[in-house]
Coordinates of C-alpha atoms in Angstrom, one line a residue:
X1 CA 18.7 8.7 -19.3
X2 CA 17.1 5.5 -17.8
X3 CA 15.6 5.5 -14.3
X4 CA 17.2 3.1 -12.0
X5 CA 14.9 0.6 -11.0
X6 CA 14.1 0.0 -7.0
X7 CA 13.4 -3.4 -6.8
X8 CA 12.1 -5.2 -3.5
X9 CA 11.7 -8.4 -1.8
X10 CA 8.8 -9.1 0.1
X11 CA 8.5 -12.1 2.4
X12 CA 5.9 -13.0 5.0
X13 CA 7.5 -13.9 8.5
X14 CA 5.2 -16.9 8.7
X15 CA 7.5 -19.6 8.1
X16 CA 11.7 -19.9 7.4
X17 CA 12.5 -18.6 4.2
X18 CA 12.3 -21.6 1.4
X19 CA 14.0 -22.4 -1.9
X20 CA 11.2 -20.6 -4.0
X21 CA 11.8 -17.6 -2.1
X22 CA 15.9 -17.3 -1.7
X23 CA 15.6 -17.6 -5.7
X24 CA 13.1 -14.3 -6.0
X25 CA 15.4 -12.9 -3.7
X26 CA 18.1 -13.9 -6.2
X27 CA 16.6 -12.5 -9.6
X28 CA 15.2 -9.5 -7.9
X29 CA 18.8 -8.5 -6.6
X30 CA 20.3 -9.5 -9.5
X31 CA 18.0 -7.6 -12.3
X32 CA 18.5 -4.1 -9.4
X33 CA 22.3 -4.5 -9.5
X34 CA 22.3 -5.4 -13.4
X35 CA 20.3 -2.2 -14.2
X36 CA 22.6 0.1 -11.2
X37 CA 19.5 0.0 -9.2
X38 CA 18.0 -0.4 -5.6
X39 CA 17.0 -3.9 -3.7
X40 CA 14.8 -3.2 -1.0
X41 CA 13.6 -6.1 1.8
X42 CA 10.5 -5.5 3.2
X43 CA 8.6 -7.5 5.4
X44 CA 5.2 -8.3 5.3
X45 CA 4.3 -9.0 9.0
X46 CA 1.1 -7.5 9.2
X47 CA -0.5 -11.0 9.7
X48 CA 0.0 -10.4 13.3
X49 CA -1.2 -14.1 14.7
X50 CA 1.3 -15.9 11.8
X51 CA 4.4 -13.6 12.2
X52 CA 7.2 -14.2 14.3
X53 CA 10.2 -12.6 15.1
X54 CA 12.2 -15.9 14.6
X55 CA 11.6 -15.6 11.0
X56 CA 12.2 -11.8 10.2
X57 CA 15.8 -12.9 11.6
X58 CA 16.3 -16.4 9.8
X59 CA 14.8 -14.6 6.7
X60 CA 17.4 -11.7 6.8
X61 CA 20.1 -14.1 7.8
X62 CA 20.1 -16.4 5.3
X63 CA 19.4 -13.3 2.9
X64 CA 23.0 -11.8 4.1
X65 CA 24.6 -15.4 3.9
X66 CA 23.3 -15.5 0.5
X67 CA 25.1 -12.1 0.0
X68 CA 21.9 -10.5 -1.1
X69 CA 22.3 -6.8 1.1
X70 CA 19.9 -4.6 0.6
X71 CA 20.6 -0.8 0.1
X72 CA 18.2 0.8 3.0
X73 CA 16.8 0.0 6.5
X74 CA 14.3 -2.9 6.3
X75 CA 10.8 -1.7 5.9
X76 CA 8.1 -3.3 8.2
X77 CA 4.9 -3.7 6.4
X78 CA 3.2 -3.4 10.0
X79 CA 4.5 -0.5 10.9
X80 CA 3.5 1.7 8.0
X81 CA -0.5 1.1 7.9
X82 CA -1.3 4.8 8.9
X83 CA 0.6 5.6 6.1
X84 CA -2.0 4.6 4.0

């Protein structure tokens, strides 16, 4: 039996969410749902000067207008660094 994949989308909260981006979004949640997997959004805000608030919430906005949900609580890159 095939492992379901658990796919993830990764953006930086340094800038709004662009073209190039909403289409990774796309295939990556497309190719998890294809294959009865997971899509995961994760943000990569440990770039602590660049990151702002304002685009972790235009980022998942436009993700959820898009229709692209993903299947867990958003993972902050930041806050898992004694995790590693």
């Amino acid at each position: 039996m095939p492992i379901a994949p658990r796919v993830r989308f990764a953006p930086s909260p340094t800038g709004e969410l662009h073209l190039g981006g909403a289409r990774t979004a796309l295939f990556n949640f497309l190719f998890a749902r294809q294959k009865n997997g997971q899509f995961f959004l994760r943000i990569e805000d440990t770039d602590v000067q660049r990151s702002k608030r304002q685009f972790v919430d235009q980022i998942r906005d436009s993700l959820e207008w898009l229709g692209l949900n993903w299947n867990e609580p958003i993972v902050y890159q930041s806050l898992r660094r004694d995790a590693c």
